[in-house]
XYZ file of C-alpha atoms in Angstrom:
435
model
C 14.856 -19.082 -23.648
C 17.663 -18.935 -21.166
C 18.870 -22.512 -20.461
C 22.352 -23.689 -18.933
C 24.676 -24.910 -20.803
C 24.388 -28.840 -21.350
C 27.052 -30.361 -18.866
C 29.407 -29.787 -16.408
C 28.523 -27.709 -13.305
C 25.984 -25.520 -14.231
C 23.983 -28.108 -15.375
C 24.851 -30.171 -12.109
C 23.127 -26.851 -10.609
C 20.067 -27.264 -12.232
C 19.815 -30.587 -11.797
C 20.244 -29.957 -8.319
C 17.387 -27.028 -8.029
C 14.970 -29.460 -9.574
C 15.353 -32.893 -8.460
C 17.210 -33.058 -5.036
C 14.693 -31.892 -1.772
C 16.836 -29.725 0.832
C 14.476 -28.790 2.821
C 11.377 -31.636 4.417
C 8.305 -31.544 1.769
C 5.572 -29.240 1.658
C 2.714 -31.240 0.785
C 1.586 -34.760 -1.796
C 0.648 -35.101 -5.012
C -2.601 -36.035 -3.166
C -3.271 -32.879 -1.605
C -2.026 -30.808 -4.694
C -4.971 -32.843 -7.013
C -7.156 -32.039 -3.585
C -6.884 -28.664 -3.396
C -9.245 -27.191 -5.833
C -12.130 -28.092 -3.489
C -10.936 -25.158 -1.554
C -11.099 -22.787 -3.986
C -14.137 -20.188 -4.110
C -17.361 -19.975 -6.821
C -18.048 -20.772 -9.601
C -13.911 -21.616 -9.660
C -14.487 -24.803 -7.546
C -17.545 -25.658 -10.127
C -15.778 -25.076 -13.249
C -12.637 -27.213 -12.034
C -15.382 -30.169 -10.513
C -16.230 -30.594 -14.432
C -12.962 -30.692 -15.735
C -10.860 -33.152 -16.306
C -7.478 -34.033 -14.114
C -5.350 -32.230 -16.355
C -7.355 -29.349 -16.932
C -7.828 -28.853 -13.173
C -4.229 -28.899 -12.668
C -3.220 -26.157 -15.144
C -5.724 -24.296 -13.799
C -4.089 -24.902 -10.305
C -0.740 -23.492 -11.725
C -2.198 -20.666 -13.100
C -4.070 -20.106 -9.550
C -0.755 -20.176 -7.732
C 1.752 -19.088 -10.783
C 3.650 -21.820 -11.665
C 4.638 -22.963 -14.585
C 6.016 -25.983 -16.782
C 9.326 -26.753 -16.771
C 10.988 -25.745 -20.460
C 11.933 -28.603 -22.673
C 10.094 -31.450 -20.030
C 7.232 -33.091 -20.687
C 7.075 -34.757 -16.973
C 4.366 -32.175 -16.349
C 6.126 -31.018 -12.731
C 6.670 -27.738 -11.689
C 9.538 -25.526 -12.923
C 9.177 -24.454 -8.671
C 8.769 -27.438 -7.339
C 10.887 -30.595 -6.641
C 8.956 -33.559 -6.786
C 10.196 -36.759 -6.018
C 9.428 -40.556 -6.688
C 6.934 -40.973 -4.063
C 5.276 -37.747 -5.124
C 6.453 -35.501 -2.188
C 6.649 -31.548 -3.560
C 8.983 -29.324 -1.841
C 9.590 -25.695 -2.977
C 12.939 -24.676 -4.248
C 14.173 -21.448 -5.524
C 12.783 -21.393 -8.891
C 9.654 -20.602 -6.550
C 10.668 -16.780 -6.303
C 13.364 -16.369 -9.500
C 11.882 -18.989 -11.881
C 8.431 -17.703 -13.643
C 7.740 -16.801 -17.075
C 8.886 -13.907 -19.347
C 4.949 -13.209 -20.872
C 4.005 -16.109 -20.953
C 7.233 -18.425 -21.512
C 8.562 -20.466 -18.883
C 12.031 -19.036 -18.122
C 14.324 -20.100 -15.153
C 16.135 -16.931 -13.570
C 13.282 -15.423 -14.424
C 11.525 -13.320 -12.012
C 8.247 -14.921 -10.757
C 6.016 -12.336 -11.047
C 3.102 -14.213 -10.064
C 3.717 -16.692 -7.927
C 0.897 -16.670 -5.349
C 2.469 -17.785 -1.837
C 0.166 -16.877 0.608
C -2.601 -17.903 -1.263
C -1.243 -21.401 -2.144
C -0.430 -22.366 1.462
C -3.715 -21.107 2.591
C -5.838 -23.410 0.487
C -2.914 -26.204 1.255
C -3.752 -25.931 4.796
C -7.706 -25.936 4.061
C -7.106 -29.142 2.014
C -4.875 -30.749 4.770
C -7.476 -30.309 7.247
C -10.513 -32.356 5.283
C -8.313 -34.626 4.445
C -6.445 -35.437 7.507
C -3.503 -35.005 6.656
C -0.632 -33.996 8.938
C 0.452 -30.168 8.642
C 3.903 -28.862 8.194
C 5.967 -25.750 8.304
C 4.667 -23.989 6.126
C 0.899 -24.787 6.261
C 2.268 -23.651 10.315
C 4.257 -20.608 9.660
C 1.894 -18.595 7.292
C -0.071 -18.254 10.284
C 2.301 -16.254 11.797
C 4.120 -14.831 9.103
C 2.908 -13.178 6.096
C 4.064 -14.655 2.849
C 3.360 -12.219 0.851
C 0.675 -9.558 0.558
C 0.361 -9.640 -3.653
C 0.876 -12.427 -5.877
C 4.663 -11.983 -7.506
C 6.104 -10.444 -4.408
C 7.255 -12.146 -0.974
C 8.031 -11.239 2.256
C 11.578 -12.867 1.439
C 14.006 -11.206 3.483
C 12.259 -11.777 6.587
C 12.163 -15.189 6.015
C 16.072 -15.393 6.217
C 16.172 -13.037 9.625
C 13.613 -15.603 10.983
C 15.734 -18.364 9.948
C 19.194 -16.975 10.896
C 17.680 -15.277 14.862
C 17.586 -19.209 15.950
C 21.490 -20.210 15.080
C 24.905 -19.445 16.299
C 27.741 -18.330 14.230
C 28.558 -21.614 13.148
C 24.893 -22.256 12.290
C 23.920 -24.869 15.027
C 20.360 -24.455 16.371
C 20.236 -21.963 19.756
C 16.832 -21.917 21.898
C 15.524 -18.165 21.822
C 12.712 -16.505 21.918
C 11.272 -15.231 18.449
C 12.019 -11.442 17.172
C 9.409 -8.906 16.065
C 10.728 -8.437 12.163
C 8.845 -5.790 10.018
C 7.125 -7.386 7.294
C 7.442 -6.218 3.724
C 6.963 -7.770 -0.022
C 9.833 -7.759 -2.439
C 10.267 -8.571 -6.008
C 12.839 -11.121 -7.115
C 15.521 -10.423 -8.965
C 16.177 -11.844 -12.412
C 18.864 -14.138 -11.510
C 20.939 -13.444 -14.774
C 21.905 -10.535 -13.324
C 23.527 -12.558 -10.933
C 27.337 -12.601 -12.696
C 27.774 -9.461 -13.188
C 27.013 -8.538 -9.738
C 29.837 -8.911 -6.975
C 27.378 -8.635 -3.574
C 23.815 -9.726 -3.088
C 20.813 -7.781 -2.276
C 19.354 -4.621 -3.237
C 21.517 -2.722 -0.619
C 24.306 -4.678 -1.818
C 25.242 -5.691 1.723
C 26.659 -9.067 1.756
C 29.601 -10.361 -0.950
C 28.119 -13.069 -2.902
C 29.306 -16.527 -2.552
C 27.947 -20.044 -2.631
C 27.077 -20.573 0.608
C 24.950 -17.217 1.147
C 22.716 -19.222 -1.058
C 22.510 -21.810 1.158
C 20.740 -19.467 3.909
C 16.901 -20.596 2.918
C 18.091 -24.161 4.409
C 18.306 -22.867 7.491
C 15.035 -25.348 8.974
C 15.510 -27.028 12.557
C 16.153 -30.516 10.559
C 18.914 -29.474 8.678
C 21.932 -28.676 11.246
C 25.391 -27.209 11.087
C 26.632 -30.362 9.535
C 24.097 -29.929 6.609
C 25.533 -27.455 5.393
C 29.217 -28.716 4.902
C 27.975 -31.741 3.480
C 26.143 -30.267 0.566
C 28.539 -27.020 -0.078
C 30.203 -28.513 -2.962
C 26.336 -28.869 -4.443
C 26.066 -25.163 -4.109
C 29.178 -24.788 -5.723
C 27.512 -25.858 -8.762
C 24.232 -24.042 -8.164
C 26.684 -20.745 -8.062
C 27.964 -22.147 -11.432
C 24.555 -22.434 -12.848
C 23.197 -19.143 -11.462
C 26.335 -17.481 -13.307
C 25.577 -18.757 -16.379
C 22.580 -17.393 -17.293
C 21.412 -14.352 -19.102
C 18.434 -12.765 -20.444
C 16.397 -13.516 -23.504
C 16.480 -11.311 -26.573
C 13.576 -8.918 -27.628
C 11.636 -10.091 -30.340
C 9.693 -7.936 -31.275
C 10.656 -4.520 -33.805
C 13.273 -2.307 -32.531
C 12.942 1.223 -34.260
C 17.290 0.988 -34.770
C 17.381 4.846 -35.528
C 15.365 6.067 -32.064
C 17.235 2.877 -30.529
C 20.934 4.359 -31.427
C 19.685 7.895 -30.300
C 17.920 6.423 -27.261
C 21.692 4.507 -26.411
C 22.997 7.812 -26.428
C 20.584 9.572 -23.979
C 20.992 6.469 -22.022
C 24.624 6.805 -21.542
C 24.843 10.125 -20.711
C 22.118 10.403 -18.182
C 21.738 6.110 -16.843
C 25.247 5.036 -17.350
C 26.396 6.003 -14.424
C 24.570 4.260 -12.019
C 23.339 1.239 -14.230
C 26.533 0.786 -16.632
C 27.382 0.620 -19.945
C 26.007 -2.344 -22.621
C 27.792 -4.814 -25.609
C 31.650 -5.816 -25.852
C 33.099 -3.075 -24.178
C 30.213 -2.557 -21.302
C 30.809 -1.804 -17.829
C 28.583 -2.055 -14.611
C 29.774 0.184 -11.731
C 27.819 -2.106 -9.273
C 26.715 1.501 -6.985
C 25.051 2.211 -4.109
C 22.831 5.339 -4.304
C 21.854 6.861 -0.959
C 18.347 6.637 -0.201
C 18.104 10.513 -0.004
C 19.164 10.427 -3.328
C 17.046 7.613 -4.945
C 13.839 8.190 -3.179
C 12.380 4.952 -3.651
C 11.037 3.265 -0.659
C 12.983 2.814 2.682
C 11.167 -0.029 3.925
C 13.308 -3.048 2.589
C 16.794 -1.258 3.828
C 15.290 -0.202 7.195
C 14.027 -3.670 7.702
C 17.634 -4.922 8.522
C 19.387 -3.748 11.245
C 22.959 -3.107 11.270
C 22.564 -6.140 14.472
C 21.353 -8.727 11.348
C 24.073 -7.995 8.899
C 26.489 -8.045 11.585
C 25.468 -11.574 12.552
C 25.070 -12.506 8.655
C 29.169 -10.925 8.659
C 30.190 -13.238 11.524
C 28.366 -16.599 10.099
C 29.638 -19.408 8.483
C 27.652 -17.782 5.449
C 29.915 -15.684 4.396
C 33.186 -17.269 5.204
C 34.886 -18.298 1.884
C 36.905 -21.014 4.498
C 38.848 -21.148 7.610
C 39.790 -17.504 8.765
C 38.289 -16.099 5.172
C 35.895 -13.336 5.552
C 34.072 -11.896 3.089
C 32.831 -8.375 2.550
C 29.849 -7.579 4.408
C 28.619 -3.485 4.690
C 26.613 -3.863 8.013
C 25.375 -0.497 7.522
C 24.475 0.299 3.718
C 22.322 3.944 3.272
C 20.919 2.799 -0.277
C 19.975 0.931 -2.688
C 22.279 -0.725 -5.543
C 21.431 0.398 -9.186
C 21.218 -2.844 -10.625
C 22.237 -4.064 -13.847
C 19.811 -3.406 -16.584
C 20.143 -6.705 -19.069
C 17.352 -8.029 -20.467
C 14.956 -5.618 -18.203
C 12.072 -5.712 -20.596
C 11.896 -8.978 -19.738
C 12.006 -8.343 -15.718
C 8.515 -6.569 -15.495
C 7.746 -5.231 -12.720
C 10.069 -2.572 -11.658
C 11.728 -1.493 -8.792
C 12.359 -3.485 -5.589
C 9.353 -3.542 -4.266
C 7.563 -4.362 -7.824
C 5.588 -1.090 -7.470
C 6.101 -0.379 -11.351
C 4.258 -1.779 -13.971
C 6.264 -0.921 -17.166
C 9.600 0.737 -18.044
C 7.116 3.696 -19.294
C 6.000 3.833 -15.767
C 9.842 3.907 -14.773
C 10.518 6.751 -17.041
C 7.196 8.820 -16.325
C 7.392 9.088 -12.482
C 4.389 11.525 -12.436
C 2.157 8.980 -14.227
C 2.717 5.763 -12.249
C -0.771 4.182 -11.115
C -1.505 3.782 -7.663
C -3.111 0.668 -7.783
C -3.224 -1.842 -10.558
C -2.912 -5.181 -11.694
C -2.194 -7.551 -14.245
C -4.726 -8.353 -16.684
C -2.854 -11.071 -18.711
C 0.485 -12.484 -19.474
C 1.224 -10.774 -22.947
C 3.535 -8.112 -22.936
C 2.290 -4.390 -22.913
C 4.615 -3.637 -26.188
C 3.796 -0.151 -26.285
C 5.201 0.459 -22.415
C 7.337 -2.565 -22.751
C 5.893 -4.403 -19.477
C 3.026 -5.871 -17.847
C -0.569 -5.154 -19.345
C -2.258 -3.860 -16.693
C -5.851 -2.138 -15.535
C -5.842 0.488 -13.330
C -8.483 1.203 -10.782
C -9.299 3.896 -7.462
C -8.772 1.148 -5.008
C -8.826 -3.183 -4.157
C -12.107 -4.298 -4.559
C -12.301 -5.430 -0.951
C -15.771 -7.193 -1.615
C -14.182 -9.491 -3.828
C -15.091 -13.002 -2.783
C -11.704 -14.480 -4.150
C -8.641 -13.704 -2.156
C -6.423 -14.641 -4.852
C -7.921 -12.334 -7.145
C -7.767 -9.590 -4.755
C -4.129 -10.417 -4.285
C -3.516 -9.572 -7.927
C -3.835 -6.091 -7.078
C -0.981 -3.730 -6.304
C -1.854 -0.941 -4.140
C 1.297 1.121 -3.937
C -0.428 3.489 -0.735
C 0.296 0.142 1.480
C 3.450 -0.212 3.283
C 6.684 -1.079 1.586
C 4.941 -0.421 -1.620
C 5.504 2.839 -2.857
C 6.179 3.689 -6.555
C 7.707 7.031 -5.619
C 11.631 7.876 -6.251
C 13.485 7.435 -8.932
C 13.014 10.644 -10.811
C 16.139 11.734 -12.721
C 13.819 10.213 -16.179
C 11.973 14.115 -15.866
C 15.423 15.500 -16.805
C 14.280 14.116 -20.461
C 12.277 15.637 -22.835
C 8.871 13.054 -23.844
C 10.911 12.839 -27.389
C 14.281 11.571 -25.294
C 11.998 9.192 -22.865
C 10.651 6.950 -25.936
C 14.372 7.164 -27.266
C 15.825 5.687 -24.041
C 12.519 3.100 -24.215
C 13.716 2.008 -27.356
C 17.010 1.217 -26.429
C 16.168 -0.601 -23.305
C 14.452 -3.207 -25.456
C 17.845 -4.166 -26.952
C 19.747 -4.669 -23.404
């Protein structure tokens, strides 16, 4: 279990992350209990017999949230939910899920179901009257996310940032056409050994680039500066975590040989692992990687530009940070604890780190079939079919399915693992279990 440690800022962090709203509510306790009435058959039956709890564990396995470790308040690990019973999303929504089946924070939420959750919010608000807000609003406009575990993230921060000034106050304008495209979140406890943000590395990280996801019409310039020294301790927190351990059995001799392989042929890009490890925090062209262009196309050079000029990434009065308005790649990243980061890739277009190291035998379209680990790939169990069941009745099922032939979704790229021999792949396997 990764945890922070038990005072001082990193704690204040997570304190922070799971008590304090910064953005207006999403929706009641009320409409939460509600909102299994809009869910499809026999679901809607099964939850009308069961009892309050029951229903609502079924609801967070519906929309894939989870407990919060070592809490027995029953609230959500993505959630903040305050006295009067107001929930508002924070950003254990995208980078707080569960590592097969344990809670984790920093963990990637690889099944948190966005799109579908708002959807059946709105539905609920609507019988019961109640009042609708942003997001019940903007999902009809902007796609959340097209599969459950990825989101359509980084638009969400161009549509947030295309309606302020440099210094963040609100500026009337006419919306932007973005192009819409799912990512995966990043385990977060890669977050101190990396010194930018992003996949494409763009922007120098810093606390206030954190703050960006704040950007709503309520909260104005002033917002910000009142709650940076907050995010000074969500930084903290975000910098002290890292990964669980594996464990399960580690074949030590085919793990030592695999650590070999691993740093003669991975080390490069990804780094080097215990006391004496290194991470070369590179960019690799996307001519070179291969994997899809969609996320680093997405962002003009304009958007970083205006990201580079922003309060954001000031570090204070006339201190710029380092912003790369025009990056051609994507940033190997760190490999800690990546058995426990399933899927792969940006785009969350790989299943397993067998997938990752047998390019030619990634599926096309598949999906999750539980939340136990797949120990023999080292990653999500999965089925594989010929194509989404599109006469499935239940939306969130269908969003369970990855079809890597849709846009933004490709598997492809990545293929310096067929320089190995099958023998050397299950070597390098091993190893990666122990990172």
């Amino acid at each position: 279990m990764v945890r922070a440690e038990q005072g001082g800022a990193a704690a204040r962090g997570y304190r922070l992350l799971t008590e304090t709203p910064v953005l207006p509510s999403d929706f009641d306790q009320h409409v939460f209990d509600e909102v299994w009435q809009a869910w499809p058959e026999p679901l809607c039956r099964e939850a009308e017999n069961a009892t309050t709890q029951q229903r609502r564990k079924m609801a967070f396995d519906r929309y894939g949230l989870t407990p919060r470790p070592d809490d027995d308040s029953g609230k959500p690990l993505q959630y903040v939910v305050d006295a009067e019973g107001r929930w508002t999303m924070n950003c254990f929504a995208c980078h707080g899920g569960s590592v097969y089946g344990d809670p984790t924070p920093g963990a990637p939420n690889n099944r948190f179901g966005l799109q579908t959750l708002s959807e059946e919010i709105r539905r609920t608000k609507f019988r019961l009257g109640e009042p609708l807000t942003r997001m019940d609003i903007g999902s009809l406009v902007v796609p959340l996310g097209t599969t459950h575990g990825t989101t359509n993230a980084v638009v969400f921060g161009m549509g947030l940032m295309q309606f302020r000034d440099e210094a963040l106050n609100v500026i009337d304008r006419l919306p932007e056409k973005f192009t819409h495209h799912d990512m995966d979140a990043p385990p977060w406890w890669y977050f101190h050994k990396r010194p930018y943000l992003y996949i494409d590395g763009f922007a120098e990280k810093g606390h206030r680039g954190l703050m960006q996801f704040m950007l709503v019409p309520e909260n104005g310039p002033e917002y910000f500066r009142e709650h940076e020294d907050e995010f000074r301790d969500v930084f903290a927190y975000m910098a002290s975590l890292r990964p669980p351990k594996y464990q399960g059995r580690v074949d030590e001799k085919l793990s030592l040989r695999g650590k070999h392989l691993f740093d003669q042929s991975c080390a490069e890009c990804h780094g080097t692992y215990g006391d004496q490890g290194e991470y070369p925090n590179r960019r690799i062209p996307l001519s070179e990687i291969g994997t899809d262009p969609v996320r680093l196309t997405a962002l003009p050079s304009e958007g970083r530009a205006k990201y580079a000029a922003s309060w954001f990434a000031q570090r204070g009065p006339l201190q710029r940070q380092a912003t790369v308005v025009d990056p051609d790649g994507y940033v190997a990243p760190p490999l800690d604890g990546v058995w426990a980061s399933a899927p792969y890739f940006h785009n969350g277009s790989v299943p397993t780190l067998w997938h990752v190291l047998h390019p030619a035998q990634r599926p096309q379209v598949w999906r999750p079939i539980s939340q136990q680990m797949d120990q023999a790939h080292v990653g999500l169990e999965i089925e594989v079919v010929e194509k989404v069941p599109l006469t499935e009745p239940d939306v969130a099922i269908r969003r369970t399915y990855f079809d890597t032939r849709r846009f933004g979704k490709s598997s492809a790229g990545h293929d310096y693992p067929d320089q190995l021999t099958e023998q050397e792949k299950w070597a390098v396997l091993e190893y990666l279990k122990t990172l």
